[in-house]
Coordinates of C-alpha atoms in Angstrom, one line a residue:
X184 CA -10.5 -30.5 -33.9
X185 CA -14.3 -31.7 -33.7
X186 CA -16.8 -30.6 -31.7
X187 CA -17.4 -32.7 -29.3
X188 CA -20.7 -35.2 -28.9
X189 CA -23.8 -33.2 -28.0
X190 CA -24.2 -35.1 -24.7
X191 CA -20.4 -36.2 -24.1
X192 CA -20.3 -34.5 -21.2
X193 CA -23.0 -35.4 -19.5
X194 CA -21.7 -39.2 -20.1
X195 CA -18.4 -38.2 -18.8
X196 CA -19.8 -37.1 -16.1
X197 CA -21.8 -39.8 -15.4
X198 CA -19.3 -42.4 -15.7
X199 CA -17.2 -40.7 -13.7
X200 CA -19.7 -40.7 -10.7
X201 CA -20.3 -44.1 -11.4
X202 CA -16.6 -45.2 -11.1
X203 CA -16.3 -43.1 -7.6
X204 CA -19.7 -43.9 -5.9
X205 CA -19.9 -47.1 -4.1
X206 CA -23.2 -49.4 -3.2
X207 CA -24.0 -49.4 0.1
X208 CA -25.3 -52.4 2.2
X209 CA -26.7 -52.5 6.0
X210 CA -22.6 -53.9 6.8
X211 CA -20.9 -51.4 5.0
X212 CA -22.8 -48.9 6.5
X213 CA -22.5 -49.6 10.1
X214 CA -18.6 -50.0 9.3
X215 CA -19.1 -46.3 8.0
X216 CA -21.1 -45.3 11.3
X217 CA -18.2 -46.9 13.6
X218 CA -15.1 -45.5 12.1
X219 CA -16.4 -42.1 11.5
X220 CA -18.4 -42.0 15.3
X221 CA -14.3 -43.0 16.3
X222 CA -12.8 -40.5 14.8
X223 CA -15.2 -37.6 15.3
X224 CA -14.4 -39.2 18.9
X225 CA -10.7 -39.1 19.3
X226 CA -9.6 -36.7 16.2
X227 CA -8.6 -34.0 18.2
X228 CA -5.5 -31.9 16.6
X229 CA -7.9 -30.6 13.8
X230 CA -8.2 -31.1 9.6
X231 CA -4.8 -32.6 8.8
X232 CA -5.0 -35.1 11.8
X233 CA -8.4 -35.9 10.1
X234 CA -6.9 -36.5 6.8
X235 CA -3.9 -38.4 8.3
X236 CA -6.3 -41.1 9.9
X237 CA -8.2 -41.6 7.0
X238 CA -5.5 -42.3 4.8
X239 CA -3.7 -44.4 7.5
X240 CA -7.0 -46.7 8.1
X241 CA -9.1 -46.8 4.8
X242 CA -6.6 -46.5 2.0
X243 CA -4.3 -49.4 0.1
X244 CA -3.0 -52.2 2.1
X245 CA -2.8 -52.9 5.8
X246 CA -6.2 -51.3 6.4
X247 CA -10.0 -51.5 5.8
X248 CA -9.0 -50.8 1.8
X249 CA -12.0 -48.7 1.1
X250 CA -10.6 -47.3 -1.7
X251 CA -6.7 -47.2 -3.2
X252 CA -4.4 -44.4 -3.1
X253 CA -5.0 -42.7 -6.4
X254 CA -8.9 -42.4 -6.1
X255 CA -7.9 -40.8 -2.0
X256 CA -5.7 -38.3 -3.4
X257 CA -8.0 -37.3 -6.5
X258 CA -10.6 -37.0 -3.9
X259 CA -8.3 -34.6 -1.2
X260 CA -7.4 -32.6 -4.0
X261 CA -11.0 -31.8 -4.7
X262 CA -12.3 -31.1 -1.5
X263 CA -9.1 -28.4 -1.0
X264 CA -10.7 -26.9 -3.8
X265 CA -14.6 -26.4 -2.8
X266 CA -15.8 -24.3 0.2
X267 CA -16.5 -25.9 3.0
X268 CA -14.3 -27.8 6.1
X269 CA -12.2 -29.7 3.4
X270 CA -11.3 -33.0 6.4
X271 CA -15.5 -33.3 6.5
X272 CA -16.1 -33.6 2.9
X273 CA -12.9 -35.9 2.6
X274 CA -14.8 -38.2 5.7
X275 CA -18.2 -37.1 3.3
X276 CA -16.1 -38.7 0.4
X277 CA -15.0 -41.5 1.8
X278 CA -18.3 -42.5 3.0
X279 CA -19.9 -41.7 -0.9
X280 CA -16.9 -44.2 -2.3
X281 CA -17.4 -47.0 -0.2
X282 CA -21.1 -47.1 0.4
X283 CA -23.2 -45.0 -2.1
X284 CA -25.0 -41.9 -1.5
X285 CA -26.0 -43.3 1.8
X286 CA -22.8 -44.2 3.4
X287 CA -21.9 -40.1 2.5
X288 CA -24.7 -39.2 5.0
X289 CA -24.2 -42.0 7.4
X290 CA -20.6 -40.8 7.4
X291 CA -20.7 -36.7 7.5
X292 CA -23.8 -37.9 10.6
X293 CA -21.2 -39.7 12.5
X294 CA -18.0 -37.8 12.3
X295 CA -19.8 -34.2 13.0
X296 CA -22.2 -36.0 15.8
X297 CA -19.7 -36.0 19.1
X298 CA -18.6 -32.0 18.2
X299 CA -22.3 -31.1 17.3
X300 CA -23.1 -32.4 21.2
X301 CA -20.1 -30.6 22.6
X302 CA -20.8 -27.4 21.2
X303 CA -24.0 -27.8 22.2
X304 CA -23.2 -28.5 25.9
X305 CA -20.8 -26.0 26.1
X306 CA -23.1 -23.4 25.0
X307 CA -25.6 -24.3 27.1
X308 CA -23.0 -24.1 29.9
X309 CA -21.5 -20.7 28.4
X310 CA -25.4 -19.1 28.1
X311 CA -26.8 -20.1 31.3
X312 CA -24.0 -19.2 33.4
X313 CA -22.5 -16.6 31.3
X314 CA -23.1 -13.4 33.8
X315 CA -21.4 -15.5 36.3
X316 CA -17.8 -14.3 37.6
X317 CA -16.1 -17.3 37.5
X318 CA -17.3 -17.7 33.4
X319 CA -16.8 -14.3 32.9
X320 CA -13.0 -14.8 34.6
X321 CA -12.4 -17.9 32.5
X322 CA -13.1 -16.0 29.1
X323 CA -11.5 -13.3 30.0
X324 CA -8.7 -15.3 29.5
X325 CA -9.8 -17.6 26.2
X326 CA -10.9 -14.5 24.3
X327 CA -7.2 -13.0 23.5
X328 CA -6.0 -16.9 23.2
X329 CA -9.0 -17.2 20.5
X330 CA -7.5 -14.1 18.7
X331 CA -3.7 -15.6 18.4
X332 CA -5.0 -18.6 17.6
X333 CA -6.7 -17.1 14.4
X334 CA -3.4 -15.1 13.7
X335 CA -1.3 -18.3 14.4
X336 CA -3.3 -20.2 12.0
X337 CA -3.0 -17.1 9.4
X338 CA 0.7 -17.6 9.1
X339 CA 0.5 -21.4 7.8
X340 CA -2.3 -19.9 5.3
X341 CA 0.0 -17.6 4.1
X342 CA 2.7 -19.5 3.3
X343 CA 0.7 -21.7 1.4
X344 CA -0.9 -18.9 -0.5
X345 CA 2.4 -17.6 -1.5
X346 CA 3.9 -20.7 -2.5
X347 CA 1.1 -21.0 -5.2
X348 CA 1.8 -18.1 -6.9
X349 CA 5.5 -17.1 -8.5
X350 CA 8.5 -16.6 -6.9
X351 CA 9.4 -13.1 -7.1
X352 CA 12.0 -13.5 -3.8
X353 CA 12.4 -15.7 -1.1
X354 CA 12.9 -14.7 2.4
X355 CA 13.6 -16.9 6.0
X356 CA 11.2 -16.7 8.4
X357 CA 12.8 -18.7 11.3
X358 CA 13.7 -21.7 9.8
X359 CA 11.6 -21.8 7.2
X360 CA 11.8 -20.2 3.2
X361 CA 9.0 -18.2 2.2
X362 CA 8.5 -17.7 -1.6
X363 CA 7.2 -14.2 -2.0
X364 CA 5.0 -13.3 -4.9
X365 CA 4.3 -9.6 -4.7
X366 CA 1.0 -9.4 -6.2
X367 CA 0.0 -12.1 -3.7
X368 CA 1.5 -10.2 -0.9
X369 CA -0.5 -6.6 -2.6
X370 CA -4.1 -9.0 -2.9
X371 CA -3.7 -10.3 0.7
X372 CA -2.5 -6.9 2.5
X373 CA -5.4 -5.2 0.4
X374 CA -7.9 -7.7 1.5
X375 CA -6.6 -6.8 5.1
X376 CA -7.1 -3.2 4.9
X377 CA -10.5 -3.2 3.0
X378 CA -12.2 -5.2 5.1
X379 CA -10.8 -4.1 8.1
X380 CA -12.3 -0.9 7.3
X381 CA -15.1 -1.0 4.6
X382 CA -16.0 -4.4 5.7
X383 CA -17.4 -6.0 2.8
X384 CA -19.2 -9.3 1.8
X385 CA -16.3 -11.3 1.8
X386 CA -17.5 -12.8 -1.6
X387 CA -17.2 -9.8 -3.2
X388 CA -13.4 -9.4 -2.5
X389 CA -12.8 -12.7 -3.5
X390 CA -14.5 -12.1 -6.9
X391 CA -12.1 -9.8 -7.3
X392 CA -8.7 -10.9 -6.3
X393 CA -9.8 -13.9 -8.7
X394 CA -10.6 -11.5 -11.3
X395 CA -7.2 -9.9 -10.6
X396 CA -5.1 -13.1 -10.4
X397 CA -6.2 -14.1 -13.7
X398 CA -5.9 -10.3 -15.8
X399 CA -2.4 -10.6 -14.4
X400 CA -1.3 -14.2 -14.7
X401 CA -3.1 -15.3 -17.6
X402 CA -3.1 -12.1 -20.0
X403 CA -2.7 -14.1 -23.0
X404 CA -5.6 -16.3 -22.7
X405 CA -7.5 -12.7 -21.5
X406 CA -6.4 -11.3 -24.8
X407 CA -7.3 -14.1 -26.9
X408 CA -10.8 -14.0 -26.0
X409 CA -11.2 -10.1 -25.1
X410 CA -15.0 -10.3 -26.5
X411 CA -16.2 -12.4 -23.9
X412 CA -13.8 -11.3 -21.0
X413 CA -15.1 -8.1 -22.0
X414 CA -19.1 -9.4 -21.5
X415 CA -18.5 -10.4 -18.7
X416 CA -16.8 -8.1 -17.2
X417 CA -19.7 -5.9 -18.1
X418 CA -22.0 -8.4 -16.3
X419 CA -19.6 -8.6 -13.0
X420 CA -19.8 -4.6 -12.8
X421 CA -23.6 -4.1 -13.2
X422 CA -24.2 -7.2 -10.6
X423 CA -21.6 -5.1 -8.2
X424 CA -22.9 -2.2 -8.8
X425 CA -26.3 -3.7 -8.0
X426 CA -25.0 -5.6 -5.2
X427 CA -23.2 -2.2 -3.7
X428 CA -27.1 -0.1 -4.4
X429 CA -29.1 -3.0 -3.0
X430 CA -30.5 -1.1 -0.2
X431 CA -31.3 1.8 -3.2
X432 CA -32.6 0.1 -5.6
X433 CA -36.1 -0.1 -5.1
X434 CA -35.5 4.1 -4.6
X435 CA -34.0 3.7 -7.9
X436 CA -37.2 2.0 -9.4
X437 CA -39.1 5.4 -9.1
X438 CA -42.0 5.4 -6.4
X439 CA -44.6 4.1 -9.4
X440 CA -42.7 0.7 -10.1
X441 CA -42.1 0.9 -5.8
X442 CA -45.0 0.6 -5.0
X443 CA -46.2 -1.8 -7.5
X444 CA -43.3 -4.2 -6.0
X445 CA -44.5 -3.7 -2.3
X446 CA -47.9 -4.0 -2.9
X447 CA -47.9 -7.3 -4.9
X448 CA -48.4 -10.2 -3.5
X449 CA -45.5 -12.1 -3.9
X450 CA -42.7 -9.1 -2.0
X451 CA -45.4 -9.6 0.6
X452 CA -44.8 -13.2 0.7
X453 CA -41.2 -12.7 0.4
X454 CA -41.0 -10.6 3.3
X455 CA -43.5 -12.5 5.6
X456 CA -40.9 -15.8 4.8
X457 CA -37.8 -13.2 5.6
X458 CA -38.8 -12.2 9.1
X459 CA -39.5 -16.2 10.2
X460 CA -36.4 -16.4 12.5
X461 CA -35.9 -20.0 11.5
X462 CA -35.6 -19.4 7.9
X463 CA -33.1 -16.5 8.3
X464 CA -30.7 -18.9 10.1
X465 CA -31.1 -21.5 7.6
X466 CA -30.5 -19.5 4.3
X467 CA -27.7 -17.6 5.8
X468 CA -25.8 -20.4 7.0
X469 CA -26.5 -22.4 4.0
X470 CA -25.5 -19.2 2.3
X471 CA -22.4 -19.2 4.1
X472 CA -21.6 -22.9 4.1
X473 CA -21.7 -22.6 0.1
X474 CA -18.7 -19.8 0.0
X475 CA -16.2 -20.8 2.9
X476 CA -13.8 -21.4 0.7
X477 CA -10.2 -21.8 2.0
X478 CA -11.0 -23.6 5.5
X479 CA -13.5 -23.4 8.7
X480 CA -11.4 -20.1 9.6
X481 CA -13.5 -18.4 6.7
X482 CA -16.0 -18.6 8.6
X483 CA -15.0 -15.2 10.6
X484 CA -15.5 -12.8 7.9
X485 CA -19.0 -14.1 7.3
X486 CA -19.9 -14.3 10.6
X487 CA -18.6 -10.6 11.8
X488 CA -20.1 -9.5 9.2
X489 CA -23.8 -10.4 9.4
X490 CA -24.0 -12.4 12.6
X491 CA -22.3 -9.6 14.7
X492 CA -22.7 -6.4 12.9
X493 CA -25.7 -6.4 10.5
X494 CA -28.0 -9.0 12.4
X495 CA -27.1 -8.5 16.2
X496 CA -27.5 -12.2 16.8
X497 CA -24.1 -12.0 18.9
X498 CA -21.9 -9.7 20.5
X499 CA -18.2 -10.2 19.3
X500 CA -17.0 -11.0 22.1
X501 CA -19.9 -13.9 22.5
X502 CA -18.6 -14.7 18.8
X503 CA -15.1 -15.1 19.7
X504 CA -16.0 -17.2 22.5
X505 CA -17.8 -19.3 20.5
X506 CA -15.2 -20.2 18.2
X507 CA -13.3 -20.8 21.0
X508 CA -16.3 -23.7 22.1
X509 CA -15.5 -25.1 18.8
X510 CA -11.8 -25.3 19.0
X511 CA -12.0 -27.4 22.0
X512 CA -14.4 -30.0 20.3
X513 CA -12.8 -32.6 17.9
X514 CA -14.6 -31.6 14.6
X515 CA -14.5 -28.3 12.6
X516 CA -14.4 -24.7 13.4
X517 CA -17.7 -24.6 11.2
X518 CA -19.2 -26.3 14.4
X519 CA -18.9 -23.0 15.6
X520 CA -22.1 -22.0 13.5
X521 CA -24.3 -24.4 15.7
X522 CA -23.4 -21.9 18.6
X523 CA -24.9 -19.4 16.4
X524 CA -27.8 -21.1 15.9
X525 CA -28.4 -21.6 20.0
X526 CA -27.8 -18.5 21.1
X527 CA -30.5 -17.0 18.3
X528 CA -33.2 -19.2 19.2
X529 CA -32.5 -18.9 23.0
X530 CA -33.6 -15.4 22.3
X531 CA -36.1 -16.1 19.9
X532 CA -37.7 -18.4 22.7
X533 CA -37.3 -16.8 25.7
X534 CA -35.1 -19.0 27.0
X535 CA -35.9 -22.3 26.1
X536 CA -33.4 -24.6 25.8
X537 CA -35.0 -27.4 23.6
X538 CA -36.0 -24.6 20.8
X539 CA -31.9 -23.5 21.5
X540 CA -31.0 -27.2 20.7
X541 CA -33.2 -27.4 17.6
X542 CA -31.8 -24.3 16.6
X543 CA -28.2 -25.4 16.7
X544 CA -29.2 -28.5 14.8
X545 CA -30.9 -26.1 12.1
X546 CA -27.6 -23.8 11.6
X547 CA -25.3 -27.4 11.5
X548 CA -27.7 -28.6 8.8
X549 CA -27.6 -25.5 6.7
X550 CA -23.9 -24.9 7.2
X551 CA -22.9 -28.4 6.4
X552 CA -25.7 -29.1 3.7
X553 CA -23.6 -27.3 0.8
X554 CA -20.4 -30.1 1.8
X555 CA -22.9 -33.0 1.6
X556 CA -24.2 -31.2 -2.0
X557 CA -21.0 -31.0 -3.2
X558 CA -19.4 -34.3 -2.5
X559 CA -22.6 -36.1 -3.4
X560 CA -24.7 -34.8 -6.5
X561 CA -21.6 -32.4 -8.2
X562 CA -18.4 -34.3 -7.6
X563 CA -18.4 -35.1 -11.0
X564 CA -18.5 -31.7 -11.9
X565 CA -15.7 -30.2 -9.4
X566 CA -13.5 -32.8 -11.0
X567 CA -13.5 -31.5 -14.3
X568 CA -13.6 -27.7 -13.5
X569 CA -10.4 -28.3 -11.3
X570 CA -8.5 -29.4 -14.5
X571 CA -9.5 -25.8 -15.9
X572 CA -6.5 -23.3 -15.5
X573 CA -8.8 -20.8 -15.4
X574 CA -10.4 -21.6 -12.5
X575 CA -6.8 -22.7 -10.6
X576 CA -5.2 -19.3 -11.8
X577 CA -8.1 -17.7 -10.1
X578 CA -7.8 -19.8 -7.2
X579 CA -4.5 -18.4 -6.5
X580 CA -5.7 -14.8 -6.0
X581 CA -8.6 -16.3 -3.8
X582 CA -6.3 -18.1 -1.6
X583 CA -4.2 -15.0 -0.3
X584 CA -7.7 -12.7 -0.1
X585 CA -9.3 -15.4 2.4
X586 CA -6.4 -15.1 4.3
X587 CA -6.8 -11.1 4.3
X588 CA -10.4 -11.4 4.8
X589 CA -9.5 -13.5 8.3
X590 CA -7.1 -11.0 9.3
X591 CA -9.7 -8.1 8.7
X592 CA -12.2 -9.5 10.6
X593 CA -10.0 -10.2 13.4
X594 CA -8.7 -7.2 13.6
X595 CA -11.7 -6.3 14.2
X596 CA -12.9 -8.4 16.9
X597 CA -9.5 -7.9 18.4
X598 CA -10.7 -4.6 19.3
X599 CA -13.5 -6.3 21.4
X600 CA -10.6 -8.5 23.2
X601 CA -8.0 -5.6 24.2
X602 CA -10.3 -3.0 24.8
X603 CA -12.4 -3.9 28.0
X604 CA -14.1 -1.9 30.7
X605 CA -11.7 -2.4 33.8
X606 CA -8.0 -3.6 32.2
X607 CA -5.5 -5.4 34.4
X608 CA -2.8 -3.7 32.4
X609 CA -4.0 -0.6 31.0
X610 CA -2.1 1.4 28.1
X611 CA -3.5 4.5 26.7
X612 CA -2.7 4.5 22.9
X613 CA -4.1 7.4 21.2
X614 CA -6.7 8.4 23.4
X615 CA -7.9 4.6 23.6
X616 CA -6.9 2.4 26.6
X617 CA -6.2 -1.4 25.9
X618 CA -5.6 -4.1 28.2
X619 CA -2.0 -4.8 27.7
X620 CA -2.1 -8.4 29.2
X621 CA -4.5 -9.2 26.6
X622 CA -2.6 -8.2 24.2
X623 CA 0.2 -10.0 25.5
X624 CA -1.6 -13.5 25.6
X625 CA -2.7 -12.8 22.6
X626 CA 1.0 -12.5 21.1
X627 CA 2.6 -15.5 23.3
X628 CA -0.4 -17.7 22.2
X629 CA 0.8 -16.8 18.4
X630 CA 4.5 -17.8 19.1
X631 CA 3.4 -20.7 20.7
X632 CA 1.1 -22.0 18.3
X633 CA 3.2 -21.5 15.1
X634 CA 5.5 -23.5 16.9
X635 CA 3.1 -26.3 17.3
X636 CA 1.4 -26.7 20.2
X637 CA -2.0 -27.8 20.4
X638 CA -4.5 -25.2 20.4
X639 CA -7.0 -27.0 23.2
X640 CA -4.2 -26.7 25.7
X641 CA -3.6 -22.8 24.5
X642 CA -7.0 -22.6 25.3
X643 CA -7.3 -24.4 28.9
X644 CA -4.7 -22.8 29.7
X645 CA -5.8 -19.0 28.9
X646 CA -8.5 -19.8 30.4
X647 CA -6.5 -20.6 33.9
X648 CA -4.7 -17.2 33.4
X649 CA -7.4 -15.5 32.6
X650 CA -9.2 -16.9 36.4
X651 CA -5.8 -16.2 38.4
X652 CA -5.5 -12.7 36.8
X653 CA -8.9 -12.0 37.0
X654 CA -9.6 -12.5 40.7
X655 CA -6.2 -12.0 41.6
X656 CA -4.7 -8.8 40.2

């Protein structure tokens, strides 16, 4: 077989752009501002609702024909394979083929618009009234709801992990089959456990139940090319072992190369741009828009992580109510990151609520910015690195570690949830007392929605409990 033309790819990849992007035009573009203002209106029942109404009302006949069926599917199929809210980067797609470059922002601006402002309502609601017994009542309610929620949502994950990888066994879970495959189950348990416990940058453990996923699925390709799976496996360990002995390294250096670093002019410069508040929020939540990989529910790990435990920018409990803000709102659980953003610079401030606002607006733009990236400049790209079986073998393992790496992190803001300072119910287990009616809510709101209904009215409705229980009991 030849080699292939010098700058084939680079055509390829151009005329494949070219045959997804459209042109855009003042018409088309206001058509793209209307539908997707609608549906970030009125899409309530979160990504698959999303997905539904786009394919019902822009693809193939008997609607606006934006696009046929073929190009809609190639597109879903790509965005469930970046990170990021995959239903936004479908509306960001959708927008990119009918109307260019142009009708991609005019589209991701509209549909995220009406959850951006209620997010940003509720937070100011949630922050300026938060000491407040009434608030405080209503969330003591929503916060267990939040964490059954995120367990409920896990059990969907998991079966579609699974059913990616082999079928080892099957097993019913109600009246459903679950295909098992054991080294799935052993990546997302593991996951669970280590992060629970250790917790890690959830990039790092999805490195590695990728890396793992492909040693054990593909081990012929691995041996056919041991020399380079072998380079780069030497490269992945000296970047983890790096990454592990980044708070050493400069004590690594030797105090003569230290203080060279730390007295040059450019760590000085680095460190003057590190403490800007604004800056922080921006590169870490473009940071972690880039890597959410598996859904907005990713989002927890990263944020309990940094947000909660290495920055302080929220309590967990503040962070759990949060995403419960967000899963009232139409759009995305990502939304939840313009919370973030509000409550940072409302300290920052002092209190101001305009700087709180343009701090939300900051986090939305550098959580969403990598989705907008993706669709718009490197579509072309993901389309041909999805064909590699690599990359989907890898995939696999990823899938069932994101779902551990939610599970870890909720654990442990669980703890945050069920152990409060005056319980309704209290239960001594080991020497620590949990509030067993949190629990409990927690647990029915599971049940309930695995079953299928709607998380907003899980949510209303903890919060009702959590006001009659609270003033009542």
């Amino acid at each position: 077989m030849s080699d292939p033309e010098p700058n084939g790819g680079v055509a390829e990849s151009a005329a494949t752009e070219t045959e997804f992007r459209g042109e855009p035009s003042r018409q088309k573009l206001v058509e793209v501002a209307r539908y997707f203002l609608f549906i970030g209106i009125v899409g309530f029942g979160g990504p698959m609702v999303h997905i539904a109404m786009m394919e019902d009302d822009l693809v193939g006949e008997d609607s606006k024909e934006w696009t046929d069926g073929t190009v809609f599917m190639e597109g879903l199929a790509i965005c469930n394979t970046l990170p990021g809210p995959a239903s936004t980067q479908l509306g960001i797609f959708m927008g990119w083929v009918y109307a260019g470059t142009l009708g991609a922002l005019v589209a991701g601006f509209f549909f995220m618009l009406p959850t951006f402002v209620i997010v940003v309502f509720f937070s100011w609601l949630y922050f300026a009234y938060q000491a407040a017994p009434s608030v405080e009542a209503v969330f003591y309610g929503i916060n267990p709801v939040v964490i059954g929620l995120i367990v409920g949502a896990c059990v969907s994950m998991t079966r579609s992990a699974f059913a990616e990888g082999r079928a080892d066994a099957e097993i019913e879970v109600g009246a459903d089959t679950w295909t098992i495959d054991y080294l799935l189950v052993a990546l997302l348990v593991a996951t669970t456990v280590v992060v629970a416990l250790f917790n890690p940058n959830p990039v790092l453990a999805f490195v590695v139940a990728g890396v793992i996923a492909v040693l054990v699925y593909r081990t012929a390709v691995v041996r056919q090319n041991a020399t380079k799976a072998a380079l780069w496996g030497i490269v992945g360990a000296v970047l983890g072992t790096l990454f592990v002995l980044r708070d050493r390294v400069l004590d690594l250096l030797g105090p003569t190369v230290r203080g060279a670093i730390e007295a040059s002019p450019l760590w000085g410069l680095v460190l003057a741009l590190w403490s800007n508040p604004w800056l922080q929020l921006f590169l870490f939540m473009l940071y972690t828009g880039s890597f959410i990989y598996g859904g907005g529910l990713v989002l927890i790990p990263f944020i309990e992580i940094y947000v909660v435990r290495e920055f302080g920018w929220l309590t967990g409990r503040e962070f759990v109510d949060g995403i419960a803000i967000g899963q009232l709102s139409p759009g995305p659980v990502v939304m939840t990151t313009a919370f973030v953003g509000y409550k940072l610079m409302l300290d920052v401030s002092g209190g101001i609520v305009a700087v709180a606002v343009l701090g939300a607006l900051v986090a939305t733009v550098g959580a969403f910015g990598p989705s907008f990236a993706f669709i718009v400049a490197f579509f072309p790209y993901f389309a041909k690195v999805r064909e590699n079986e690599v990359v989907r073998t890898a995939l696999v393992g990823v899938n069932a570690a994101v779902v551990g790496a939610i599970l870890g992190a909720t654990a442990l803001l669980a703890a945050e949830s069920f152990v409060v300072d005056e319980p309704t119910a209290p239960l001594a287990v080991g020497g620590t007392i949990f509030d067993l009616f949190t629990v409990a809510l927690a647990a029915v709101t599971c049940v309930l929605f695995v079953r299928g209904t709607h998380a907003a009215y899980l949510i209303l409705s903890g919060g009702a409990l959590g006001i009659g229980v609270f003033f009542l009991v």
